[in-house]
Amino acid sequence: MANEWSVIHGFPSLDDKEVHLWRIDLANAAGLAGSCASLLSSSEQADANRRRLGLVRDRFTIGRACMRLLIGNALQIDPRNVTIAKGPHGKPELPSLQEPAISFNLAHSEDTLLFALRRQGAIGVDVEYFDRSTDIMEVAQANFTSKESDSLAAIADDHTRLRTFYRYWTRKEAIGKADGRGLLLPLASSEVSCESMNSHPVRIDESPDGESKLYFVSDLDVADKAAAAIALESSDSPIRTFIFPLQSLRQ
């Protein structure tokens, strides 16, 4: 999916069928964790304090603050009043009785954080920066379908093979996160070995009710050395992509 990230200075309203996908540059957000802490709930602040002091804690705090601001805007409530629960497999979500309904998902790798939300249907997003120390063929043979592993093995150029591996991985992760099971959903339950994806239908074969389920997957452009993807339950939702306005964190 060739997408252009729009630079804006506020938060637009979320229409019923739209998907809003936000990109947060954590490198440019350095130093803002202190002003973000007041937006977090007491349990989130305790969770932040349990994390290693420095970059890890700051990124968690900034990510949670951004999430609260975006959900609060969609619900038209104070971000401090947003109630965030955990699903059966630990995925952050709004309580099931929350009205109006909002589905959302968060992904983070290095200095890039992605946050996606919509009003109708499940959503999953993933981003991964390339790690050349990973034995990608060993990982692929253990987790991907035989067709996907074979297609990777057939790629002669090392960088192309690495990029393709991470395309496959982020697509599968996005599907697992939309499904709600994350990595509890076997990666081989879906076949994503396709050159490029833009609202491409992908079927998973391990649905809890025994029936296959369809997700629509799109690749995202985030960086030269990273791959990203988004998965949705429907194919008719326009995706609007934004750069998060960091000035909103400066209180």
Short mmCIF file of C-alpha atoms in Angstrom, two decimals:
data_model
loop_
_atom_site.label_atom_id
_atom_site.label_comp_id
_atom_site.label_asym_id
_atom_site.label_seq_id
_atom_site.Cartn_x
_atom_site.Cartn_y
_atom_site.Cartn_z
CA MET A 1 0.00 0.00 0.00
CA ALA A 2 1.53 3.29 -1.09
CA ASN A 3 0.39 5.72 1.57
CA GLU A 4 1.27 9.33 2.30
CA TRP A 5 1.31 10.41 5.91
CA SER A 6 -0.52 13.71 6.36
CA VAL A 7 0.94 16.30 8.72
CA ILE A 8 -1.88 17.90 10.70
CA HIS A 9 -2.16 20.11 13.79
CA GLY A 10 -5.26 18.66 15.42
CA PHE A 11 -7.38 15.54 15.66
CA PRO A 12 -10.06 15.04 12.98
CA SER A 13 -13.35 13.35 13.81
CA LEU A 14 -13.57 9.61 13.14
CA ASP A 15 -16.37 8.81 10.70
CA ASP A 16 -18.28 5.54 10.92
CA LYS A 17 -16.52 3.65 8.13
CA GLU A 18 -13.12 5.30 8.31
CA VAL A 19 -9.91 3.89 9.67
CA HIS A 20 -7.48 6.39 11.19
CA LEU A 21 -3.86 5.27 11.27
CA TRP A 22 -1.45 7.43 13.22
CA ARG A 23 2.35 7.40 13.09
CA ILE A 24 4.18 8.65 16.18
CA ASP A 25 7.89 9.50 15.86
CA LEU A 26 9.28 8.62 19.27
CA ALA A 27 12.70 10.13 18.50
CA ASN A 28 11.08 13.54 18.06
CA ALA A 29 9.01 12.97 21.21
CA ALA A 30 12.10 12.67 23.42
CA GLY A 31 11.68 14.73 26.58
CA LEU A 32 7.87 14.68 26.53
CA ALA A 33 7.30 11.73 28.88
CA GLY A 34 7.09 14.00 31.91
CA SER A 35 4.22 16.03 30.48
CA CYS A 36 2.47 12.85 29.31
CA ALA A 37 2.39 11.11 32.68
CA SER A 38 -0.64 13.04 33.94
CA LEU A 39 -2.77 11.60 31.12
CA LEU A 40 -2.20 8.01 32.27
CA SER A 41 -4.38 6.13 34.74
CA SER A 42 -2.90 5.15 38.10
CA SER A 43 -2.48 1.55 36.92
CA GLU A 44 -0.72 2.71 33.77
CA GLN A 45 1.60 4.92 35.79
CA ALA A 46 2.39 1.95 38.02
CA ASP A 47 3.03 -0.16 34.92
CA ALA A 48 5.37 2.53 33.58
CA ASN A 49 7.27 2.65 36.88
CA ARG A 50 7.85 -1.11 36.71
CA ARG A 51 9.68 -0.66 33.42
CA ARG A 52 13.35 0.11 33.10
CA LEU A 53 14.12 3.77 33.75
CA GLY A 54 14.92 5.72 30.60
CA LEU A 55 13.93 5.04 27.01
CA VAL A 56 11.73 1.98 27.66
CA ARG A 57 9.66 3.75 30.33
CA ASP A 58 9.44 6.98 28.35
CA ARG A 59 8.23 5.23 25.20
CA PHE A 60 5.53 3.38 27.12
CA THR A 61 4.35 6.61 28.76
CA ILE A 62 4.28 8.55 25.48
CA GLY A 63 2.52 5.72 23.66
CA ARG A 64 -0.20 5.46 26.29
CA ALA A 65 -0.71 9.23 26.31
CA CYS A 66 -1.09 9.30 22.52
CA MET A 67 -3.52 6.39 22.67
CA ARG A 68 -5.66 8.14 25.28
CA LEU A 69 -5.70 11.41 23.34
CA LEU A 70 -6.82 9.67 20.13
CA ILE A 71 -9.48 7.49 21.78
CA GLY A 72 -10.68 10.45 23.83
CA ASN A 73 -11.03 12.50 20.66
CA ALA A 74 -12.99 9.72 18.94
CA LEU A 75 -15.31 9.36 21.96
CA GLN A 76 -15.39 13.13 22.59
CA ILE A 77 -14.37 12.71 26.22
CA ASP A 78 -11.41 13.76 28.35
CA PRO A 79 -8.52 11.35 27.63
CA ARG A 80 -8.09 10.84 31.38
CA ASN A 81 -11.61 9.39 31.50
CA VAL A 82 -10.96 6.70 28.87
CA THR A 83 -11.33 3.23 30.39
CA ILE A 84 -9.00 0.67 28.84
CA ALA A 85 -9.51 -3.02 29.58
CA LYS A 86 -7.76 -6.19 28.41
CA GLY A 87 -9.31 -8.80 26.17
CA PRO A 88 -9.18 -12.57 26.83
CA HIS A 89 -5.66 -12.75 25.38
CA GLY A 90 -4.34 -9.48 26.83
CA LYS A 91 -5.10 -7.18 23.90
CA PRO A 92 -5.94 -3.63 25.11
CA GLU A 93 -9.54 -2.74 24.29
CA LEU A 94 -12.46 -0.67 25.49
CA PRO A 95 -15.01 -2.36 27.79
CA SER A 96 -17.61 -4.29 25.81
CA LEU A 97 -20.42 -2.05 27.09
CA GLN A 98 -18.63 1.10 25.88
CA GLU A 99 -20.79 3.21 23.56
CA PRO A 100 -20.02 4.27 20.94
CA ALA A 101 -17.79 1.31 20.13
CA ILE A 102 -14.17 1.87 19.12
CA SER A 103 -11.69 -0.78 17.97
CA PHE A 104 -8.01 0.08 18.19
CA ASN A 105 -4.55 -1.43 18.04
CA LEU A 106 -1.00 -0.32 18.76
CA ALA A 107 2.36 -1.43 17.33
CA HIS A 108 5.89 -0.31 18.15
CA SER A 109 9.38 -0.94 16.75
CA GLU A 110 12.45 1.20 17.46
CA ASP A 111 11.41 4.88 17.09
CA THR A 112 8.16 4.20 15.25
CA LEU A 113 4.81 3.72 16.95
CA LEU A 114 1.63 3.07 14.96
CA PHE A 115 -1.87 3.45 16.35
CA ALA A 116 -4.98 2.47 14.39
CA LEU A 117 -8.63 2.93 15.32
CA ARG A 118 -12.07 2.55 13.78
CA ARG A 119 -15.70 2.38 14.84
CA GLN A 120 -16.79 -0.80 13.04
CA GLY A 121 -15.01 -4.14 13.04
CA ALA A 122 -11.73 -5.52 14.31
CA ILE A 123 -8.36 -3.98 13.47
CA GLY A 124 -4.72 -5.03 13.81
CA VAL A 125 -1.48 -3.28 12.94
CA ASP A 126 2.18 -4.25 13.10
CA VAL A 127 5.56 -2.66 12.36
CA GLU A 128 9.00 -4.26 12.48
CA TYR A 129 12.43 -2.84 11.72
CA PHE A 130 14.75 -5.28 10.00
CA ASP A 131 17.08 -7.26 12.27
CA ARG A 132 19.95 -8.77 10.30
CA SER A 133 21.00 -10.90 13.27
CA THR A 134 17.81 -12.97 12.97
CA ASP A 135 18.12 -16.30 11.17
CA ILE A 136 15.08 -15.59 9.03
CA MET A 137 15.06 -18.95 7.25
CA GLU A 138 15.06 -20.83 10.56
CA VAL A 139 12.18 -18.66 11.80
CA ALA A 140 10.29 -19.04 8.52
CA GLN A 141 10.63 -22.82 8.43
CA ALA A 142 9.37 -23.06 12.01
CA ASN A 143 6.44 -20.65 11.63
CA PHE A 144 5.45 -19.99 8.02
CA THR A 145 3.69 -22.21 5.51
CA SER A 146 5.85 -24.38 3.25
CA LYS A 147 4.93 -22.19 0.28
CA GLU A 148 6.12 -19.06 2.09
CA SER A 149 9.35 -20.70 3.27
CA ASP A 150 10.06 -21.98 -0.22
CA SER A 151 9.41 -18.56 -1.75
CA LEU A 152 11.89 -16.97 0.68
CA ALA A 153 14.53 -19.62 0.02
CA ALA A 154 14.22 -18.96 -3.72
CA ILE A 155 15.18 -15.27 -3.34
CA ALA A 156 18.86 -14.86 -4.18
CA ASP A 157 19.38 -11.30 -2.98
CA ASP A 158 19.88 -11.16 0.80
CA HIS A 159 18.23 -7.76 1.31
CA THR A 160 15.21 -8.69 -0.81
CA ARG A 161 14.82 -11.91 1.18
CA LEU A 162 15.05 -9.97 4.46
CA ARG A 163 12.49 -7.39 3.33
CA THR A 164 10.12 -10.12 2.10
CA PHE A 165 10.42 -12.03 5.38
CA TYR A 166 9.39 -8.97 7.36
CA ARG A 167 6.53 -8.25 4.97
CA TYR A 168 5.21 -11.74 5.64
CA TRP A 169 5.78 -11.41 9.38
CA THR A 170 4.03 -8.03 9.79
CA ARG A 171 1.05 -9.15 7.72
CA LYS A 172 0.62 -12.25 9.88
CA GLU A 173 1.10 -10.28 13.12
CA ALA A 174 -1.49 -7.71 12.01
CA ILE A 175 -3.96 -10.53 11.31
CA GLY A 176 -3.29 -12.13 14.69
CA LYS A 177 -3.79 -8.82 16.46
CA ALA A 178 -7.03 -8.10 14.59
CA ASP A 179 -8.20 -11.59 15.52
CA GLY A 180 -7.34 -10.83 19.16
CA ARG A 181 -5.11 -13.86 19.74
CA GLY A 182 -1.84 -12.27 18.59
CA LEU A 183 0.96 -14.82 18.44
CA LEU A 184 -1.34 -17.41 20.02
CA LEU A 185 -2.75 -17.68 16.52
CA PRO A 186 -0.25 -19.88 14.62
CA LEU A 187 1.50 -17.87 11.92
CA ALA A 188 1.03 -20.76 9.49
CA SER A 189 -2.77 -20.46 9.81
CA SER A 190 -2.70 -17.78 7.09
CA GLU A 191 -1.03 -17.64 3.68
CA VAL A 192 0.39 -14.21 2.82
CA SER A 193 3.02 -14.99 0.18
CA CYS A 194 1.98 -12.28 -2.24
CA GLU A 195 4.17 -9.63 -3.91
CA SER A 196 2.24 -6.68 -2.47
CA MET A 197 -0.99 -6.25 -0.59
CA ASN A 198 -3.59 -3.51 -0.71
CA SER A 199 -6.83 -4.62 0.96
CA HIS A 200 -5.87 -8.16 -0.04
CA PRO A 201 -8.14 -10.92 1.34
CA VAL A 202 -6.36 -13.42 3.60
CA ARG A 203 -8.16 -16.37 5.14
CA ILE A 204 -7.22 -17.89 8.51
CA ASP A 205 -8.11 -21.51 9.16
CA GLU A 206 -8.06 -21.61 12.98
CA SER A 207 -11.15 -19.69 13.98
CA PRO A 208 -12.51 -20.56 17.48
CA ASP A 209 -15.86 -21.59 15.96
CA GLY A 210 -14.15 -23.97 13.54
CA GLU A 211 -14.88 -21.85 10.47
CA SER A 212 -12.33 -19.97 8.40
CA LYS A 213 -12.28 -16.19 8.76
CA LEU A 214 -11.35 -13.50 6.26
CA TYR A 215 -9.22 -10.41 6.88
CA PHE A 216 -8.19 -7.69 4.44
CA VAL A 217 -4.50 -6.84 4.64
CA SER A 218 -2.60 -3.81 3.35
CA ASP A 219 1.12 -3.09 3.42
CA LEU A 220 2.20 0.25 4.86
CA ASP A 221 5.14 2.49 4.00
CA VAL A 222 7.01 3.51 7.14
CA ALA A 223 10.78 3.44 6.46
CA ASP A 224 13.40 1.97 4.15
CA LYS A 225 14.51 -0.54 6.78
CA ALA A 226 11.12 -1.53 8.15
CA ALA A 227 7.92 -3.28 7.15
CA ALA A 228 4.40 -2.65 8.39
CA ALA A 229 0.88 -3.89 7.71
CA ILE A 230 -2.72 -3.36 8.75
CA ALA A 231 -5.51 -5.97 8.84
CA LEU A 232 -9.24 -5.22 8.82
CA GLU A 233 -12.43 -7.27 8.89
CA SER A 234 -13.86 -5.38 5.91
CA SER A 235 -12.56 -4.13 2.57
CA ASP A 236 -14.70 -1.00 2.25
CA SER A 237 -13.10 1.17 4.94
CA PRO A 238 -10.94 4.05 3.66
CA ILE A 239 -7.66 4.32 5.58
CA ARG A 240 -6.51 7.84 6.44
CA THR A 241 -2.88 8.11 7.55
CA PHE A 242 -1.60 10.90 9.81
CA ILE A 243 1.56 12.02 11.54
CA PHE A 244 0.71 12.50 15.21
CA PRO A 245 0.97 16.20 16.24
CA LEU A 246 3.49 16.03 19.05
CA GLN A 247 2.67 19.56 20.15
CA SER A 248 -0.54 18.15 21.64
CA LEU A 249 1.63 16.41 24.26
CA ARG A 250 3.15 19.66 25.46
CA GLN A 251 0.83 20.68 28.24
#
